[in-house]
PDB file of C-alpha atoms in Angstrom:
ATOM      1  CA  UNK A   1      -0.399  -0.163   0.163  1.00  0.00           C
ATOM      2  CA  UNK A   2       1.076   3.211  -1.124  1.00  0.00           C
ATOM      3  CA  UNK A   3       1.615   6.260   1.421  1.00  0.00           C
ATOM      4  CA  UNK A   4      -0.893   8.629  -0.958  1.00  0.00           C
ATOM      5  CA  UNK A   5      -3.393   5.289  -0.599  1.00  0.00           C
ATOM      6  CA  UNK A   6      -3.130   5.034   3.252  1.00  0.00           C
ATOM      7  CA  UNK A   7      -3.283   8.944   3.403  1.00  0.00           C
ATOM      8  CA  UNK A   8      -6.308   9.158   1.167  1.00  0.00           C
ATOM      9  CA  UNK A   9      -7.911   6.164   3.067  1.00  0.00           C
ATOM     10  CA  UNK A  10      -6.750   8.155   6.346  1.00  0.00           C
ATOM     11  CA  UNK A  11      -8.642  11.302   5.370  1.00  0.00           C
ATOM     12  CA  UNK A  12     -11.972   9.636   4.210  1.00  0.00           C
ATOM     13  CA  UNK A  13     -12.092   8.152   7.635  1.00  0.00           C
ATOM     14  CA  UNK A  14     -11.276  11.093   9.140  1.00  0.00           C
ATOM     15  CA  UNK A  15     -13.830  13.149   7.215  1.00  0.00           C
ATOM     16  CA  UNK A  16     -16.850  10.550   8.448  1.00  0.00           C
ATOM     17  CA  UNK A  17     -16.202  11.327  12.198  1.00  0.00           C
ATOM     18  CA  UNK A  18     -18.212  14.435  12.325  1.00  0.00           C
ATOM     19  CA  UNK A  19     -21.520  12.429  11.103  1.00  0.00           C
ATOM     20  CA  UNK A  20     -20.491   9.958  13.516  1.00  0.00           C
ATOM     21  CA  UNK A  21     -20.226  12.167  16.458  1.00  0.00           C
ATOM     22  CA  UNK A  22     -23.372  13.967  14.890  1.00  0.00           C
ATOM     23  CA  UNK A  23     -25.440  10.805  15.047  1.00  0.00           C
ATOM     24  CA  UNK A  24     -23.788  10.039  18.458  1.00  0.00           C
ATOM     25  CA  UNK A  25     -24.674  13.169  19.933  1.00  0.00           C
ATOM     26  CA  UNK A  26     -28.592  13.185  18.377  1.00  0.00           C
ATOM     27  CA  UNK A  27     -29.123   9.688  20.039  1.00  0.00           C
ATOM     28  CA  UNK A  28     -27.976  10.819  23.256  1.00  0.00           C
ATOM     29  CA  UNK A  29     -30.020  13.953  23.098  1.00  0.00           C
ATOM     30  CA  UNK A  30     -33.311  11.674  22.075  1.00  0.00           C
ATOM     31  CA  UNK A  31     -32.454   8.975  25.022  1.00  0.00           C
ATOM     32  CA  UNK A  32     -32.374  11.983  27.606  1.00  0.00           C
ATOM     33  CA  UNK A  33     -35.233  13.639  26.086  1.00  0.00           C
ATOM     34  CA  UNK A  34     -37.279  10.045  25.894  1.00  0.00           C
ATOM     35  CA  UNK A  35     -36.236   9.226  29.520  1.00  0.00           C
ATOM     36  CA  UNK A  36     -36.905  12.629  30.826  1.00  0.00           C
ATOM     37  CA  UNK A  37     -40.781  12.164  28.835  1.00  0.00           C
ATOM     38  CA  UNK A  38     -41.309   8.769  30.484  1.00  0.00           C
ATOM     39  CA  UNK A  39     -40.146  10.121  33.847  1.00  0.00           C
ATOM     40  CA  UNK A  40     -43.114  13.000  33.407  1.00  0.00           C
ATOM     41  CA  UNK A  41     -45.267  10.063  32.542  1.00  0.00           C
ATOM     42  CA  UNK A  42     -44.843   7.989  35.418  1.00  0.00           C
ATOM     43  CA  UNK A  43     -44.931  10.826  38.101  1.00  0.00           C
ATOM     44  CA  UNK A  44     -48.119  11.767  36.538  1.00  0.00           C
ATOM     45  CA  UNK A  45     -49.330   8.484  36.464  1.00  0.00           C
ATOM     46  CA  UNK A  46     -48.062   8.286  40.274  1.00  0.00           C
ATOM     47  CA  UNK A  47     -50.073  11.886  41.404  1.00  0.00           C
ATOM     48  CA  UNK A  48     -53.241  10.052  40.221  1.00  0.00           C
ATOM     49  CA  UNK A  49     -52.222   6.421  41.601  1.00  0.00           C
ATOM     50  CA  UNK A  50     -50.228   7.374  44.974  1.00  0.00           C
ATOM     51  CA  UNK A  51     -49.827   4.057  45.372  1.00  0.00           C
ATOM     52  CA  UNK A  52     -47.623   3.763  42.532  1.00  0.00           C
ATOM     53  CA  UNK A  53     -45.021   5.953  44.317  1.00  0.00           C
ATOM     54  CA  UNK A  54     -41.612   4.239  44.696  1.00  0.00           C
ATOM     55  CA  UNK A  55     -42.716   1.011  42.372  1.00  0.00           C
ATOM     56  CA  UNK A  56     -42.250   2.951  39.202  1.00  0.00           C
ATOM     57  CA  UNK A  57     -39.911   1.243  36.918  1.00  0.00           C
ATOM     58  CA  UNK A  58     -36.280   2.568  35.446  1.00  0.00           C
ATOM     59  CA  UNK A  59     -36.818   4.764  32.626  1.00  0.00           C
ATOM     60  CA  UNK A  60     -33.389   4.021  31.597  1.00  0.00           C
ATOM     61  CA  UNK A  61     -32.512   2.876  27.850  1.00  0.00           C
ATOM     62  CA  UNK A  62     -30.851  -0.306  27.715  1.00  0.00           C
ATOM     63  CA  UNK A  63     -29.174  -1.586  24.438  1.00  0.00           C
ATOM     64  CA  UNK A  64     -32.348  -2.333  22.449  1.00  0.00           C
ATOM     65  CA  UNK A  65     -33.951   0.785  23.424  1.00  0.00           C
ATOM     66  CA  UNK A  66     -30.470   2.428  21.721  1.00  0.00           C
ATOM     67  CA  UNK A  67     -31.037   0.303  18.759  1.00  0.00           C
ATOM     68  CA  UNK A  68     -34.308   0.937  18.356  1.00  0.00           C
ATOM     69  CA  UNK A  69     -33.914   4.738  18.922  1.00  0.00           C
ATOM     70  CA  UNK A  70     -30.955   5.022  16.506  1.00  0.00           C
ATOM     71  CA  UNK A  71     -33.317   3.245  13.685  1.00  0.00           C
ATOM     72  CA  UNK A  72     -35.929   5.953  14.578  1.00  0.00           C
ATOM     73  CA  UNK A  73     -33.586   8.701  14.001  1.00  0.00           C
ATOM     74  CA  UNK A  74     -32.017   7.255  11.252  1.00  0.00           C
ATOM     75  CA  UNK A  75     -35.653   7.143   9.272  1.00  0.00           C
ATOM     76  CA  UNK A  76     -36.555  10.725  10.768  1.00  0.00           C
ATOM     77  CA  UNK A  77     -33.205  12.101   9.007  1.00  0.00           C
ATOM     78  CA  UNK A  78     -33.906  10.150   5.668  1.00  0.00           C
ATOM     79  CA  UNK A  79     -37.608  11.853   6.031  1.00  0.00           C
ATOM     80  CA  UNK A  80     -36.469  15.692   7.038  1.00  0.00           C
ATOM     81  CA  UNK A  81     -32.897  15.837   6.622  1.00  0.00           C
ATOM     82  CA  UNK A  82     -30.245  16.253   9.782  1.00  0.00           C
ATOM     83  CA  UNK A  83     -31.144  19.766  10.156  1.00  0.00           C
ATOM     84  CA  UNK A  84     -34.943  18.832  10.496  1.00  0.00           C
ATOM     85  CA  UNK A  85     -34.111  16.024  13.283  1.00  0.00           C
ATOM     86  CA  UNK A  86     -31.735  18.610  14.909  1.00  0.00           C
ATOM     87  CA  UNK A  87     -34.772  21.161  14.778  1.00  0.00           C
ATOM     88  CA  UNK A  88     -37.255  18.701  16.203  1.00  0.00           C
ATOM     89  CA  UNK A  89     -34.733  17.689  19.104  1.00  0.00           C
ATOM     90  CA  UNK A  90     -33.644  21.549  20.093  1.00  0.00           C
ATOM     91  CA  UNK A  91     -38.035  22.067  20.259  1.00  0.00           C
ATOM     92  CA  UNK A  92     -38.590  18.642  21.985  1.00  0.00           C
ATOM     93  CA  UNK A  93     -35.653  19.753  24.826  1.00  0.00           C
ATOM     94  CA  UNK A  94     -37.450  23.473  25.285  1.00  0.00           C
ATOM     95  CA  UNK A  95     -40.788  21.481  25.313  1.00  0.00           C
ATOM     96  CA  UNK A  96     -39.351  18.961  28.286  1.00  0.00           C
ATOM     97  CA  UNK A  97     -38.284  21.756  29.902  1.00  0.00           C
ATOM     98  CA  UNK A  98     -41.308  23.225  30.766  1.00  0.00           C
ATOM     99  CA  UNK A  99     -43.492  20.226  30.878  1.00  0.00           C
ATOM    100  CA  UNK A 100     -45.355  19.155  34.256  1.00  0.00           C
ATOM    101  CA  UNK A 101     -46.238  15.452  34.710  1.00  0.00           C
ATOM    102  CA  UNK A 102     -50.170  15.887  34.107  1.00  0.00           C
ATOM    103  CA  UNK A 103     -49.369  17.407  31.079  1.00  0.00           C
ATOM    104  CA  UNK A 104     -48.348  14.216  29.229  1.00  0.00           C
ATOM    105  CA  UNK A 105     -51.123  12.581  30.614  1.00  0.00           C
ATOM    106  CA  UNK A 106     -53.898  15.296  29.914  1.00  0.00           C
ATOM    107  CA  UNK A 107     -52.316  15.479  25.956  1.00  0.00           C
ATOM    108  CA  UNK A 108     -51.167  18.594  26.788  1.00  0.00           C
ATOM    109  CA  UNK A 109     -47.384  17.699  25.560  1.00  0.00           C
ATOM    110  CA  UNK A 110     -46.937  18.810  21.947  1.00  0.00           C
ATOM    111  CA  UNK A 111     -43.458  18.361  20.796  1.00  0.00           C
ATOM    112  CA  UNK A 112     -41.405  15.774  18.783  1.00  0.00           C
ATOM    113  CA  UNK A 113     -42.674  15.453  15.617  1.00  0.00           C
ATOM    114  CA  UNK A 114     -40.247  16.827  12.681  1.00  0.00           C
ATOM    115  CA  UNK A 115     -41.359  19.462  10.396  1.00  0.00           C
ATOM    116  CA  UNK A 116     -42.403  17.769   7.556  1.00  0.00           C
ATOM    117  CA  UNK A 117     -43.800  14.429   9.263  1.00  0.00           C
ATOM    118  CA  UNK A 118     -47.295  13.776  10.930  1.00  0.00           C
ATOM    119  CA  UNK A 119     -47.542  12.071  14.240  1.00  0.00           C
ATOM    120  CA  UNK A 120     -48.805   9.279  12.523  1.00  0.00           C
ATOM    121  CA  UNK A 121     -45.618   9.113  10.325  1.00  0.00           C
ATOM    122  CA  UNK A 122     -43.742   9.345  13.857  1.00  0.00           C
ATOM    123  CA  UNK A 123     -45.923   6.666  15.397  1.00  0.00           C
ATOM    124  CA  UNK A 124     -45.391   4.540  12.345  1.00  0.00           C
ATOM    125  CA  UNK A 125     -41.314   4.646  12.196  1.00  0.00           C
ATOM    126  CA  UNK A 126     -41.415   4.387  16.220  1.00  0.00           C
ATOM    127  CA  UNK A 127     -43.478   1.151  15.896  1.00  0.00           C
ATOM    128  CA  UNK A 128     -41.577  -0.003  12.580  1.00  0.00           C
ATOM    129  CA  UNK A 129     -38.138   0.495  14.623  1.00  0.00           C
ATOM    130  CA  UNK A 130     -39.591  -1.336  17.926  1.00  0.00           C
ATOM    131  CA  UNK A 131     -39.756   1.947  19.974  1.00  0.00           C
ATOM    132  CA  UNK A 132     -43.340   1.314  20.935  1.00  0.00           C
ATOM    133  CA  UNK A 133     -42.898  -2.191  21.987  1.00  0.00           C
ATOM    134  CA  UNK A 134     -40.094  -1.427  24.216  1.00  0.00           C
ATOM    135  CA  UNK A 135     -41.899   1.505  25.727  1.00  0.00           C
ATOM    136  CA  UNK A 136     -45.033  -0.798  26.082  1.00  0.00           C
ATOM    137  CA  UNK A 137     -42.941  -3.343  27.594  1.00  0.00           C
ATOM    138  CA  UNK A 138     -41.208  -0.615  29.825  1.00  0.00           C
ATOM    139  CA  UNK A 139     -44.908   0.504  31.103  1.00  0.00           C
ATOM    140  CA  UNK A 140     -46.336  -2.810  31.393  1.00  0.00           C
ATOM    141  CA  UNK A 141     -45.571  -3.121  35.096  1.00  0.00           C
ATOM    142  CA  UNK A 142     -47.194   0.301  35.719  1.00  0.00           C
ATOM    143  CA  UNK A 143     -50.089  -0.993  33.441  1.00  0.00           C
ATOM    144  CA  UNK A 144     -50.667  -4.028  35.694  1.00  0.00           C
ATOM    145  CA  UNK A 145     -50.511  -1.955  38.976  1.00  0.00           C
ATOM    146  CA  UNK A 146     -53.174   0.312  37.639  1.00  0.00           C
ATOM    147  CA  UNK A 147     -55.420  -2.835  36.746  1.00  0.00           C
ATOM    148  CA  UNK A 148     -55.118  -3.697  40.042  1.00  0.00           C
ATOM    149  CA  UNK A 149     -56.071  -0.641  41.439  1.00  0.00           C
TER     150      UNK A 149
END
């Protein structure tokens, strides 16, 4: 392998790093936002059913959730571009900062839909990537406790 070929290969590899870093940063933001939104939802449920306080499941993403989140972000990006996903995450961050536990349960939380997509589009992407199923699994214990009430 010539020095020129090696340098060209190294340069090509280095040029891809910002994209990787950006994708990782978006995934980290998406994960943190999802965890916070789930926490707010659970807090809202616990306010309505005090017996659940202290018995709520973890909101932390595991490897499967990160894989599903990465899939969703890629599909969002395919639909609206990287700038559209960045704008969605920024809007989501602003909305989560002021959200209250009851807001989510009352349907008063409206963020997280990239401009150019509908809520149905986002739901379809989340379902196709497995996010919806994993979030349902995450909340299964709460649903069982609610049914027992």
